[in-house]
mmCIF file with all atom_site columns, C-alpha atoms in Angstrom:
data_model
loop_
_atom_site.group_PDB
_atom_site.id
_atom_site.type_symbol
_atom_site.label_atom_id
_atom_site.label_alt_id
_atom_site.label_comp_id
_atom_site.label_asym_id
_atom_site.label_entity_id
_atom_site.label_seq_id
_atom_site.pdbx_PDB_ins_code
_atom_site.Cartn_x
_atom_site.Cartn_y
_atom_site.Cartn_z
_atom_site.occupancy
_atom_site.B_iso_or_equiv
_atom_site.pdbx_formal_charge
_atom_site.auth_seq_id
_atom_site.auth_comp_id
_atom_site.auth_asym_id
_atom_site.auth_atom_id
_atom_site.pdbx_PDB_model_num
ATOM 1   C CA . MET X 1 1   ? 3.647   10.715 -6.907  1.00 0.00 ? 1   MET X CA 1
ATOM 2   C CA . LYS X 1 2   ? 6.225   9.876  -9.181  1.00 0.00 ? 2   LYS X CA 1
ATOM 3   C CA . ARG X 1 3   ? 9.487   11.519 -9.723  1.00 0.00 ? 3   ARG X CA 1
ATOM 4   C CA . VAL X 1 4   ? 11.080  11.178 -12.501 1.00 0.00 ? 4   VAL X CA 1
ATOM 5   C CA . ILE X 1 5   ? 15.086  12.012 -12.856 1.00 0.00 ? 5   ILE X CA 1
ATOM 6   C CA . ARG X 1 6   ? 16.655  12.997 -16.006 1.00 0.00 ? 6   ARG X CA 1
ATOM 7   C CA . GLY X 1 7   ? 19.929  13.024 -17.008 1.00 0.00 ? 7   GLY X CA 1
ATOM 8   C CA . LEU X 1 8   ? 22.475  14.473 -14.157 1.00 0.00 ? 8   LEU X CA 1
ATOM 9   C CA . GLY X 1 9   ? 20.149  17.327 -12.791 1.00 0.00 ? 9   GLY X CA 1
ATOM 10  C CA . ALA X 1 10  ? 16.857  16.480 -10.955 1.00 0.00 ? 10  ALA X CA 1
ATOM 11  C CA . VAL X 1 11  ? 13.502  16.940 -12.133 1.00 0.00 ? 11  VAL X CA 1
ATOM 12  C CA . ALA X 1 12  ? 10.660  16.592 -9.462  1.00 0.00 ? 12  ALA X CA 1
ATOM 13  C CA . ALA X 1 13  ? 7.103   16.304 -11.707 1.00 0.00 ? 13  ALA X CA 1
ATOM 14  C CA . THR X 1 14  ? 3.775   15.669 -10.040 1.00 0.00 ? 14  THR X CA 1
ATOM 15  C CA . THR X 1 15  ? 1.120   14.157 -12.102 1.00 0.00 ? 15  THR X CA 1
ATOM 16  C CA . LEU X 1 16  ? -2.580  14.308 -11.410 1.00 0.00 ? 16  LEU X CA 1
ATOM 17  C CA . ILE X 1 17  ? -5.144  12.577 -13.946 1.00 0.00 ? 17  ILE X CA 1
ATOM 18  C CA . ALA X 1 18  ? -8.537  14.834 -14.226 1.00 0.00 ? 18  ALA X CA 1
ATOM 19  C CA . GLY X 1 19  ? -10.904 13.561 -16.912 1.00 0.00 ? 19  GLY X CA 1
ATOM 20  C CA . GLY X 1 20  ? -9.064  12.068 -18.856 1.00 0.00 ? 20  GLY X CA 1
ATOM 21  C CA . MET X 1 21  ? -6.607  15.364 -19.152 1.00 0.00 ? 21  MET X CA 1
ATOM 22  C CA . VAL X 1 22  ? -2.724  15.185 -17.365 1.00 0.00 ? 22  VAL X CA 1
ATOM 23  C CA . VAL X 1 23  ? -2.057  17.900 -15.716 1.00 0.00 ? 23  VAL X CA 1
ATOM 24  C CA . THR X 1 24  ? 2.120   17.975 -14.227 1.00 0.00 ? 24  THR X CA 1
ATOM 25  C CA . MET X 1 25  ? 2.934   20.423 -11.646 1.00 0.00 ? 25  MET X CA 1
ATOM 26  C CA . PRO X 1 26  ? 6.248   21.604 -11.581 1.00 0.00 ? 26  PRO X CA 1
ATOM 27  C CA . GLY X 1 27  ? 7.968   20.520 -7.814  1.00 0.00 ? 27  GLY X CA 1
ATOM 28  C CA . ALA X 1 28  ? 7.779   17.546 -5.061  1.00 0.00 ? 28  ALA X CA 1
ATOM 29  C CA . ALA X 1 29  ? 3.458   17.526 -3.523  1.00 0.00 ? 29  ALA X CA 1
ATOM 30  C CA . SER X 1 30  ? 3.981   18.449 -0.202  1.00 0.00 ? 30  SER X CA 1
ATOM 31  C CA . ALA X 1 31  ? -0.408  18.434 0.070   1.00 0.00 ? 31  ALA X CA 1
ATOM 32  C CA . ASN X 1 32  ? -1.679  15.428 -2.548  1.00 0.00 ? 32  ASN X CA 1
ATOM 33  C CA . ASN X 1 33  ? -5.265  12.877 -1.132  1.00 0.00 ? 33  ASN X CA 1
ATOM 34  C CA . TYR X 1 34  ? -2.755  10.296 0.232   1.00 0.00 ? 34  TYR X CA 1
ATOM 35  C CA . GLY X 1 35  ? -1.784  10.043 3.288   1.00 0.00 ? 35  GLY X CA 1
ATOM 36  C CA . TYR X 1 36  ? 1.401   11.579 3.760   1.00 0.00 ? 36  TYR X CA 1
ATOM 37  C CA . ARG X 1 37  ? 3.463   14.326 2.775   1.00 0.00 ? 37  ARG X CA 1
ATOM 38  C CA . CYS X 1 38  ? 6.759   14.679 1.963   1.00 0.00 ? 38  CYS X CA 1
ATOM 39  C CA . LYS X 1 39  ? 9.907   17.538 1.987   1.00 0.00 ? 39  LYS X CA 1
ATOM 40  C CA . ASN X 1 40  ? 12.642  18.564 1.492   1.00 0.00 ? 40  ASN X CA 1
ATOM 41  C CA . TRP X 1 41  ? 13.422  15.972 -1.760  1.00 0.00 ? 41  TRP X CA 1
ATOM 42  C CA . LYS X 1 42  ? 17.034  15.077 -2.141  1.00 0.00 ? 42  LYS X CA 1
ATOM 43  C CA . ASP X 1 43  ? 18.570  13.404 -4.605  1.00 0.00 ? 43  ASP X CA 1
ATOM 44  C CA . SER X 1 44  ? 21.584  12.739 -7.408  1.00 0.00 ? 44  SER X CA 1
ATOM 45  C CA . SER X 1 45  ? 22.437  9.905  -9.930  1.00 0.00 ? 45  SER X CA 1
ATOM 46  C CA . SER X 1 46  ? 21.907  6.889  -7.630  1.00 0.00 ? 46  SER X CA 1
ATOM 47  C CA . ARG X 1 47  ? 20.647  7.788  -4.331  1.00 0.00 ? 47  ARG X CA 1
ATOM 48  C CA . TRP X 1 48  ? 17.266  9.947  -3.094  1.00 0.00 ? 48  TRP X CA 1
ATOM 49  C CA . SER X 1 49  ? 15.451  11.031 0.195   1.00 0.00 ? 49  SER X CA 1
ATOM 50  C CA . ALA X 1 50  ? 12.680  12.734 1.671   1.00 0.00 ? 50  ALA X CA 1
ATOM 51  C CA . ASP X 1 51  ? 11.705  13.813 4.745   1.00 0.00 ? 51  ASP X CA 1
ATOM 52  C CA . CYS X 1 52  ? 7.540   12.679 4.827   1.00 0.00 ? 52  CYS X CA 1
ATOM 53  C CA . LYS X 1 53  ? 5.135   12.080 7.663   1.00 0.00 ? 53  LYS X CA 1
ATOM 54  C CA . VAL X 1 54  ? 2.808   9.699  7.727   1.00 0.00 ? 54  VAL X CA 1
ATOM 55  C CA . THR X 1 55  ? -0.722  10.487 8.544   1.00 0.00 ? 55  THR X CA 1
ATOM 56  C CA . ARG X 1 56  ? -3.118  7.460  7.666   1.00 0.00 ? 56  ARG X CA 1
ATOM 57  C CA . GLY X 1 57  ? -2.817  4.230  6.266   1.00 0.00 ? 57  GLY X CA 1
ATOM 58  C CA . LYS X 1 58  ? 0.874   2.671  5.018   1.00 0.00 ? 58  LYS X CA 1
ATOM 59  C CA . ALA X 1 59  ? 3.416   4.056  2.871   1.00 0.00 ? 59  ALA X CA 1
ATOM 60  C CA . ARG X 1 60  ? 6.636   2.882  0.907   1.00 0.00 ? 60  ARG X CA 1
ATOM 61  C CA . THR X 1 61  ? 9.466   3.474  -0.868  1.00 0.00 ? 61  THR X CA 1
ATOM 62  C CA . VAL X 1 62  ? 10.145  2.736  -4.988  1.00 0.00 ? 62  VAL X CA 1
ATOM 63  C CA . ALA X 1 63  ? 13.920  3.572  -6.242  1.00 0.00 ? 63  ALA X CA 1
ATOM 64  C CA . GLU X 1 64  ? 14.003  3.252  -9.772  1.00 0.00 ? 64  GLU X CA 1
ATOM 65  C CA . CYS X 1 65  ? 17.316  1.799  -10.655 1.00 0.00 ? 65  CYS X CA 1
ATOM 66  C CA . SER X 1 66  ? 19.352  0.842  -14.484 1.00 0.00 ? 66  SER X CA 1
ATOM 67  C CA . ASN X 1 67  ? 18.952  -2.475 -12.878 1.00 0.00 ? 67  ASN X CA 1
ATOM 68  C CA . LYS X 1 68  ? 16.287  -3.066 -11.195 1.00 0.00 ? 68  LYS X CA 1
ATOM 69  C CA . THR X 1 69  ? 13.264  -1.532 -8.466  1.00 0.00 ? 69  THR X CA 1
ATOM 70  C CA . HIS X 1 70  ? 13.736  -1.407 -5.087  1.00 0.00 ? 70  HIS X CA 1
ATOM 71  C CA . TYR X 1 71  ? 10.892  -1.284 -2.893  1.00 0.00 ? 71  TYR X CA 1
ATOM 72  C CA . GLY X 1 72  ? 11.119  -0.555 1.144   1.00 0.00 ? 72  GLY X CA 1
ATOM 73  C CA . ASP X 1 73  ? 9.291   -1.496 3.996   1.00 0.00 ? 73  ASP X CA 1
ATOM 74  C CA . TRP X 1 74  ? 5.826   -0.478 4.397   1.00 0.00 ? 74  TRP X CA 1
ATOM 75  C CA . VAL X 1 75  ? 5.625   2.265  7.791   1.00 0.00 ? 75  VAL X CA 1
ATOM 76  C CA . GLY X 1 76  ? 2.640   3.260  9.103   1.00 0.00 ? 76  GLY X CA 1
ATOM 77  C CA . LYS X 1 77  ? 1.397   6.824  11.131  1.00 0.00 ? 77  LYS X CA 1
ATOM 78  C CA . GLY X 1 78  ? 4.684   8.791  12.240  1.00 0.00 ? 78  GLY X CA 1
ATOM 79  C CA . TYR X 1 79  ? 7.338   10.991 10.585  1.00 0.00 ? 79  TYR X CA 1
ATOM 80  C CA . TRP X 1 80  ? 9.976   8.767  8.719   1.00 0.00 ? 80  TRP X CA 1
ATOM 81  C CA . ARG X 1 81  ? 13.035  9.403  6.128   1.00 0.00 ? 81  ARG X CA 1
ATOM 82  C CA . PHE X 1 82  ? 12.564  8.206  2.435   1.00 0.00 ? 82  PHE X CA 1
ATOM 83  C CA . GLU X 1 83  ? 15.400  7.488  0.588   1.00 0.00 ? 83  GLU X CA 1
ATOM 84  C CA . GLY X 1 84  ? 16.650  5.136  -1.817  1.00 0.00 ? 84  GLY X CA 1
ATOM 85  C CA . ASP X 1 85  ? 20.360  4.221  -3.190  1.00 0.00 ? 85  ASP X CA 1
ATOM 86  C CA . CYS X 1 86  ? 20.673  2.038  -6.464  1.00 0.00 ? 86  CYS X CA 1
ATOM 87  C CA . GLY X 1 87  ? 24.290  1.729  -5.145  1.00 0.00 ? 87  GLY X CA 1
ATOM 88  C CA . LYS X 1 88  ? 26.572  1.875  -8.147  1.00 0.00 ? 88  LYS X CA 1
ATOM 89  C CA . TYR X 1 89  ? 23.972  2.211  -11.169 1.00 0.00 ? 89  TYR X CA 1
ATOM 90  C CA . ALA X 1 90  ? 21.739  4.983  -12.206 1.00 0.00 ? 90  ALA X CA 1
ATOM 91  C CA . LEU X 1 91  ? 18.858  6.175  -10.342 1.00 0.00 ? 91  LEU X CA 1
ATOM 92  C CA . ARG X 1 92  ? 15.986  6.880  -12.849 1.00 0.00 ? 92  ARG X CA 1
ATOM 93  C CA . ALA X 1 93  ? 12.504  7.787  -10.819 1.00 0.00 ? 93  ALA X CA 1
ATOM 94  C CA . THR X 1 94  ? 11.853  7.825  -7.817  1.00 0.00 ? 94  THR X CA 1
ATOM 95  C CA . ASP X 1 95  ? 8.209   7.068  -6.199  1.00 0.00 ? 95  ASP X CA 1
ATOM 96  C CA . ILE X 1 96  ? 6.416   6.452  -2.854  1.00 0.00 ? 96  ILE X CA 1
ATOM 97  C CA . GLN X 1 97  ? 3.512   3.832  -2.407  1.00 0.00 ? 97  GLN X CA 1
ATOM 98  C CA . TRP X 1 98  ? 0.380   4.134  -0.587  1.00 0.00 ? 98  TRP X CA 1
ATOM 99  C CA . LYS X 1 99  ? -2.916  2.341  0.900   1.00 0.00 ? 99  LYS X CA 1
ATOM 100 C CA . ALA X 1 100 ? -5.111  2.991  3.310   1.00 0.00 ? 100 ALA X CA 1
#
């Protein structure tokens, strides 16, 4: 799942690739085939956060800033506050990476 930030407002998008088709659903995905669920997404022009539960595997945050991409530490099962901060640079997109 990748959330793309457009302009000053935030627009969330969940993209699924099924049989060569790209389907985009608005809003943050709370149910997915990955081992995590997130809610309470918040973002601004330079920061983002979400409350997440990792149920299996490991997950980490990604903040794509106008100057570089920041990666969080891999975390395992449990409840986590995921966040990213671009400082004085613009936040372009957010993501959570997951691995089994």
